[in-house]
Short mmCIF file of C-alpha atoms in Angstrom, two decimals:
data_model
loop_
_atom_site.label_atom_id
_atom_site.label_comp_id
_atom_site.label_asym_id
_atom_site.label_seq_id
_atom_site.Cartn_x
_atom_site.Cartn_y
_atom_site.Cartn_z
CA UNK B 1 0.00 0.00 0.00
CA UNK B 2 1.03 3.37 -0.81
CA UNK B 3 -0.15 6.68 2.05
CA UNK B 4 0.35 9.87 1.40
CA UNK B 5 0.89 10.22 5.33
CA UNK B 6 4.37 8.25 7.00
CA UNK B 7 3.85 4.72 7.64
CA UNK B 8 3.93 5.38 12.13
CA UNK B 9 1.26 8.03 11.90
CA UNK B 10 -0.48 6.01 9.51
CA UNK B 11 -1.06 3.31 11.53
CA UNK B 12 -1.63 5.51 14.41
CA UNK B 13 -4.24 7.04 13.00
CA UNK B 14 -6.08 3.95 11.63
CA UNK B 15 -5.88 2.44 15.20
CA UNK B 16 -7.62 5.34 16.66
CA UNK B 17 -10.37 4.99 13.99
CA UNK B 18 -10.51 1.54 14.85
CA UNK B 19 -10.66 2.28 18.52
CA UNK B 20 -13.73 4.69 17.67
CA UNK B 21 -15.40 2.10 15.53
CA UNK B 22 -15.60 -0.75 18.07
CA UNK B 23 -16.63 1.56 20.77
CA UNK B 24 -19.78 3.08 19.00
CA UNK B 25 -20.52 -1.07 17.54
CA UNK B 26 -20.18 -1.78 21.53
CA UNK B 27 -22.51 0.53 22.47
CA UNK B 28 -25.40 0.31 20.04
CA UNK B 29 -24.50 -2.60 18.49
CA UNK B 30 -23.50 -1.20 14.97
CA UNK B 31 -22.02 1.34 12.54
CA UNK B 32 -18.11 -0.23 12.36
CA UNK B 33 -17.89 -0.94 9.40
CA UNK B 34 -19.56 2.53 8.03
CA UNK B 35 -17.56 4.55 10.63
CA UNK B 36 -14.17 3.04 9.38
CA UNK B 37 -15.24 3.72 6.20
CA UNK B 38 -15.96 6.83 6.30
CA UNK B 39 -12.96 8.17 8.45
CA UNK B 40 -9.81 6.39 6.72
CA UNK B 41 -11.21 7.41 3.40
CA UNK B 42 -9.89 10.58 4.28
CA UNK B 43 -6.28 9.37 3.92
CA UNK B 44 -6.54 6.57 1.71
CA UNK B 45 -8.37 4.66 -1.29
CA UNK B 46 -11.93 2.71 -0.91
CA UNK B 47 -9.68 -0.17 -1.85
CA UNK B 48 -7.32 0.14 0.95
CA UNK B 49 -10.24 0.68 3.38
CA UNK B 50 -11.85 -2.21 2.53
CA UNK B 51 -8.59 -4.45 3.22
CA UNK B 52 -8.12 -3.11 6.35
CA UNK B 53 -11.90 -3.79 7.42
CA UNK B 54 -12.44 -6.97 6.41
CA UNK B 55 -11.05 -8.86 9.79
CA UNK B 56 -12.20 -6.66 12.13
CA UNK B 57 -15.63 -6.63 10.98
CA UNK B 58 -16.05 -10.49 10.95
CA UNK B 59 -14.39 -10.86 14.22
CA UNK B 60 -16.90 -8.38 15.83
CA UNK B 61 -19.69 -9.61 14.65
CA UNK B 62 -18.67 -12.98 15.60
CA UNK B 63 -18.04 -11.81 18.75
CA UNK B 64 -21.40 -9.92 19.15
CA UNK B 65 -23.15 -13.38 18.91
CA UNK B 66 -22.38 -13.72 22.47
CA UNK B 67 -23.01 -15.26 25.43
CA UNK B 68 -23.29 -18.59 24.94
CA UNK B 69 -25.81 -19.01 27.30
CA UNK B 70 -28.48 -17.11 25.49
CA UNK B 71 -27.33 -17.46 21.79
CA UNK B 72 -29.93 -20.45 21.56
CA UNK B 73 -32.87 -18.97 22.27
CA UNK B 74 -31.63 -15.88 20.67
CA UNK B 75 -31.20 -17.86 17.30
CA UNK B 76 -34.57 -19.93 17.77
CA UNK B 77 -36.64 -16.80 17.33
CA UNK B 78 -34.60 -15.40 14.63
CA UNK B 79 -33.70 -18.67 12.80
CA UNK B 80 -36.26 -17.97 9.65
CA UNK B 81 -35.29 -14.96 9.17
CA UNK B 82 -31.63 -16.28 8.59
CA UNK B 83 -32.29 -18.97 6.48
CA UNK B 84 -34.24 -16.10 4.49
CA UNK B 85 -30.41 -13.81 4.46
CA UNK B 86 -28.72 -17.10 3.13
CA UNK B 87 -31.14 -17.39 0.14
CA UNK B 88 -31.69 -13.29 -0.58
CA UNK B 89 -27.69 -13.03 0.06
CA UNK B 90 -26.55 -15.68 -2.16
CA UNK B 91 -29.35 -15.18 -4.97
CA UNK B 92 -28.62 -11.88 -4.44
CA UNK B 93 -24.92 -11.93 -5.23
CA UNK B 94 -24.76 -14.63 -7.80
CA UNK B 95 -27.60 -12.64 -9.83
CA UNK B 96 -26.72 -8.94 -9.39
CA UNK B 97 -22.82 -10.08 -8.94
CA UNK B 98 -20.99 -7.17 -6.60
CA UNK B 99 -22.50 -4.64 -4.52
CA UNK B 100 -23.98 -1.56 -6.51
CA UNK B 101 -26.37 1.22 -7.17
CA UNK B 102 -25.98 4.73 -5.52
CA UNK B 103 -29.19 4.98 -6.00
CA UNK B 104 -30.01 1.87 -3.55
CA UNK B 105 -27.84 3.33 -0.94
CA UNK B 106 -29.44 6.70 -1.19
CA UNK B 107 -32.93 5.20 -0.84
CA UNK B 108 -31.64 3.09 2.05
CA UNK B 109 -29.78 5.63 4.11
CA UNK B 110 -33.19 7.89 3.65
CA UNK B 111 -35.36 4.67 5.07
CA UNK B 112 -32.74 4.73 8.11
CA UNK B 113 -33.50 7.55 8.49
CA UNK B 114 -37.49 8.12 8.73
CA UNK B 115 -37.74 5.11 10.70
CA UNK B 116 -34.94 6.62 13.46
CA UNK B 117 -36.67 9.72 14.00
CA UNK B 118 -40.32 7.94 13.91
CA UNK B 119 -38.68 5.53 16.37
CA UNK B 120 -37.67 8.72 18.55
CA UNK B 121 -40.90 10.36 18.32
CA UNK B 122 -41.97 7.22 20.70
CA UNK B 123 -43.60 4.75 18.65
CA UNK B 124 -42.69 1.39 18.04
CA UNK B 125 -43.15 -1.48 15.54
CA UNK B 126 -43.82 -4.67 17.32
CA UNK B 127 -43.71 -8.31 15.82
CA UNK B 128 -45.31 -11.15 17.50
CA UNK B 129 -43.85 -14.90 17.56
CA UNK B 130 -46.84 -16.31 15.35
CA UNK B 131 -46.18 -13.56 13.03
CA UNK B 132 -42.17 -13.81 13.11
CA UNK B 133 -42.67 -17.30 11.68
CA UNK B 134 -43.61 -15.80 8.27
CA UNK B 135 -42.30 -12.41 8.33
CA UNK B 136 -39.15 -13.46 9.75
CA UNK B 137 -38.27 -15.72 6.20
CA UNK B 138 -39.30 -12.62 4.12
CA UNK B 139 -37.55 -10.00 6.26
CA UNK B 140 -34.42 -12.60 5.78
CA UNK B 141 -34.79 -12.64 1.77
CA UNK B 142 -35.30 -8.69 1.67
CA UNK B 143 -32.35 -8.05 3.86
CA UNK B 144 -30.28 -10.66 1.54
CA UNK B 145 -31.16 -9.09 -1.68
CA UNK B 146 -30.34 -5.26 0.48
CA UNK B 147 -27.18 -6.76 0.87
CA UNK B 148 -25.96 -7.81 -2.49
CA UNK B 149 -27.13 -4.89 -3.73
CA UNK B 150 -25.35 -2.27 -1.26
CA UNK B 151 -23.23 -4.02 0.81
CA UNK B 152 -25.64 -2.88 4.13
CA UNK B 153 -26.68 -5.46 5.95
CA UNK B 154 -29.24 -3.23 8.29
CA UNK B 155 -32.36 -2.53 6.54
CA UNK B 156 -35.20 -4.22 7.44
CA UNK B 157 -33.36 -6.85 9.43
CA UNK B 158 -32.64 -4.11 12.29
CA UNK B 159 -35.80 -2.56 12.36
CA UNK B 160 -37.32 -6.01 12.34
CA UNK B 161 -35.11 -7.27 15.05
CA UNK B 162 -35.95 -4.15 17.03
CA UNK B 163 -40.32 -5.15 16.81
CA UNK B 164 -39.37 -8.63 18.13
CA UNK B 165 -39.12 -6.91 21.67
CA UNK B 166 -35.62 -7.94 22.50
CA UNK B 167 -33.85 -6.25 25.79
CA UNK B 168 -31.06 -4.69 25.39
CA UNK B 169 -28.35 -7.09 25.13
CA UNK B 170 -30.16 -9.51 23.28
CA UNK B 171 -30.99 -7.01 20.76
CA UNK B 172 -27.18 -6.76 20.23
CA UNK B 173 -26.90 -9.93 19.98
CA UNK B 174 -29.53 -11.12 17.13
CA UNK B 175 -27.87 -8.11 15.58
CA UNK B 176 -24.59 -10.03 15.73
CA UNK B 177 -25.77 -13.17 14.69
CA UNK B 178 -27.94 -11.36 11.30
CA UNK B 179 -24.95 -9.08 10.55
CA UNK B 180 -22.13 -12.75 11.03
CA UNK B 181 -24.74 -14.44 8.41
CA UNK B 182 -24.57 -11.79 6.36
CA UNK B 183 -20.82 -11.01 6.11
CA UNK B 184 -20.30 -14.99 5.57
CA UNK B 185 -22.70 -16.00 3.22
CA UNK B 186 -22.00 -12.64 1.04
CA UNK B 187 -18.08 -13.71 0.66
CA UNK B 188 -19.21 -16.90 -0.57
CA UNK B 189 -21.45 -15.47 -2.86
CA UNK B 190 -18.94 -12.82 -4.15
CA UNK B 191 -16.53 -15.75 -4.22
CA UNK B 192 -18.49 -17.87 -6.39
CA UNK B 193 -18.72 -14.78 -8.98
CA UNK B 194 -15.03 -14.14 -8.63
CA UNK B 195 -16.50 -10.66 -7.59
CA UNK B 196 -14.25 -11.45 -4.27
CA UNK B 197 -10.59 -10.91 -4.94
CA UNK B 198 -7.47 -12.17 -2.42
CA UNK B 199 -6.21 -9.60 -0.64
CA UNK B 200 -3.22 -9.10 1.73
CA UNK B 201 -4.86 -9.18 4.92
CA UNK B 202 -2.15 -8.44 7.56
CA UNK B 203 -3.05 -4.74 8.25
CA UNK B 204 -6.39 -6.20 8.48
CA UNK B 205 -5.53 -8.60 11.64
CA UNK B 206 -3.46 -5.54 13.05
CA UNK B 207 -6.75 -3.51 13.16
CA UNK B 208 -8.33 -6.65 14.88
CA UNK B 209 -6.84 -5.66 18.43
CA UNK B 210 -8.10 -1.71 18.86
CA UNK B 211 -11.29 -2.79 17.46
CA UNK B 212 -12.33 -5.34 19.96
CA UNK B 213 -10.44 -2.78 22.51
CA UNK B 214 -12.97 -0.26 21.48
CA UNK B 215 -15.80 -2.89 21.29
CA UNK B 216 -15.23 -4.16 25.26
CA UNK B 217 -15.22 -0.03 26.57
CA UNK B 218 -18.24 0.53 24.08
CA UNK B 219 -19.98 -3.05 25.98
CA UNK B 220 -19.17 -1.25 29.39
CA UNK B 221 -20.55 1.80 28.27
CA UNK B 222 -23.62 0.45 27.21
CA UNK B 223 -24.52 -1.74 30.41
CA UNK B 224 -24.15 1.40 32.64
CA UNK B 225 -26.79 3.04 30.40
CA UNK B 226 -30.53 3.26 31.10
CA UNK B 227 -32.56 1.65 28.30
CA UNK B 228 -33.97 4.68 27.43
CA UNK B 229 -30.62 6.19 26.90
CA UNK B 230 -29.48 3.16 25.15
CA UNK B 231 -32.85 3.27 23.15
CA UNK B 232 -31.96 6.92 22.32
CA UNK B 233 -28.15 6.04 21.15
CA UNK B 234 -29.30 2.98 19.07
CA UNK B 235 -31.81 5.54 16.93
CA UNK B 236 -29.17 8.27 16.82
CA UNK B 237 -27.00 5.34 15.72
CA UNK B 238 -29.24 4.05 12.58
CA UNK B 239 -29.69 7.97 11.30
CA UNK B 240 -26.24 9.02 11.40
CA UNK B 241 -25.90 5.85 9.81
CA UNK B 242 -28.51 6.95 7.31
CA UNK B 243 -27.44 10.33 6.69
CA UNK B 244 -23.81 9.17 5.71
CA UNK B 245 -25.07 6.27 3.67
CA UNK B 246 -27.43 9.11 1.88
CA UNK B 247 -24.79 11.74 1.73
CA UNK B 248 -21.86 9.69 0.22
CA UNK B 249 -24.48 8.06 -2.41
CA UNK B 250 -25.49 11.63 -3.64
CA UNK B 251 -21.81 12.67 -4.11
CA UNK B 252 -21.69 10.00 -5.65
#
C-alpha cells in the first residue's frame, strides 16, 4: 500500500479509527464498518479501506453473537429470518454479482433515516412470535437481496429485530448473529462470482486488536446506560448511519 501520510502516523491514526469504531458497535451494536469507512477514506483509497476492514468486521460480529448461554434462544426466534439472508444473500450476489447502485444506498440511508426519528418520536413497531414465523423468512430474503445490492446489511433486518421486543443485550446480539450471516454467506457469494478478490490481509488482523479494545469499553458503556438512553443512542446510531449512507451516495 502506498499513504500519502508516514507509515507510524499512519497506523496511528487507523488504530484510533478503529478504537472509535468498536466503541460506537459496543454501544449500540452497529455502525463499524460505516464509521471506518468513512474516516480512513480521508487518507486513503476505498480499496485500501476495505482491506483493512475486512477482519475486524467479521471478528466483531462474531463476537457480538455472544453469550453462549443465550445465543440459543436468541437464534430460535430469529432462525427464519436467517435462512431467508442465506437465500436473498446468495441469490442476491450470484444474480446482481458485486454490490452496486448509488441509488439503492441513497434510498436506504433515507429509510434509516425516517424510521430513526419515527422511532424517537416514541412509537414502536412490534412483531409477534406467530407472526415472526412468516415475516421473519421474508424480512431474511429482503435483507439478503439489500445486501448484495449495497453491501448494508441493516435494513429491514434491524428494524425487524428491534419489533421482536428484544432487551437490550439480546438485541445486540440477534444483531450479531444477522450481521455474522450476512458477512459470511456474502463472501461466498462474491466468491463464487469471482467478484471477491485475495487480498493481503495483515493490516487487516493488526486492526483486529483496537477494534475489539474499542468494542469491550463501548460493551461497558452500554450496560451502565438506562434503556432509554441506550434506546436513544441505538436511533441516533441508525440515522447518522442513514445520513452518511445518503450523503456519500449523492456525491456520488
Amino acid at each position: 500500500m502506498t499513504h500519502p501520510i508516514d507509515a507510524t502516523a499512519f497506523w496511528a491514526a487507523a488504530t484510533a479509527v478503529y478504537l472509535l469504531a468498536g466503541v460506537i458497535k459496543g454501544v449500540v451494536g452497529l455502525g463499524l464498518p460505516t464509521v471506518s469507512m468513512a474516516l480512513l477514506a480521508l487518507w486513503m483509497t476505498p480499496a485500501q479501506a476495505a482491506a483493512l476492514l475486512i477482519v475486524p468486521s467479521l471478528v466483531t460480529n462474531i463476537w457480538q453473537t455472544g453469550p453462549r448461554a443465550t445465543f440459543m434462544p436468541v437464534l430460535r426466534r430469529i432462525g427464519g429470518m436467517q435462512v431467508g439472508v442465506v437465500i436473498g444473500t446468495l441469490a442476491g450476489a450470484l444474480w446482481l454479482g458485486v454490490p452496486a447502485g448509488a441509488w439503492a444506498s441513497f434510498a436506504l440511508g433515507v429509510a434509516l433515516i425516517v424510521y430513526a426519528l419515527w422511532g424517537l418520536t416514541g412509537r414502536q413497531l412490534h412483531v409477534s412470535d406467530a407472526q415472526a414465523r412468516w415475516v421473519g423468512p421474508l424480512v431474511g430474503m429482503s435483507t439478503g437481496l439489500v445486501t448484495a445490492v449495497t453491501g448494508v446489511f441493516a435494513v429491514p433486518a434491524v428494524p425487524y429485530l428491534q419489533a421482536l421486543g428484544f432487551q437490550r443485550d439480546s438485541l445486540i446480539q440477534a444483531m450479531g448473529i444477522s450481521f455474522t450471516t450476512s458477512t459470511v454467506v456474502l463472501a461466498i457469494g462474491l466468491a463464487a462470482n469471482g467478484g471477491y478478490p485475495v487480498s493481503v490481509i495483515g493490516g487487516s488482523v493488526a486492526m483486529l486488536a483496537p477494534a475489539i479494545g474499542g468494542m469491550v469499553l463501548g460493551t461497558w458503556l452500554r450496560k451502565r446506560l438506562s434503556v432509554e438512553v441506550f434506546r436513544r443512542c441505538f436511533l441516533v446510531g441508525l440515522a447518522l448511519l442513514g445520513l452518511y449512507m445518503a450523503v456519500r451516495a449523492a456525491g456520488a
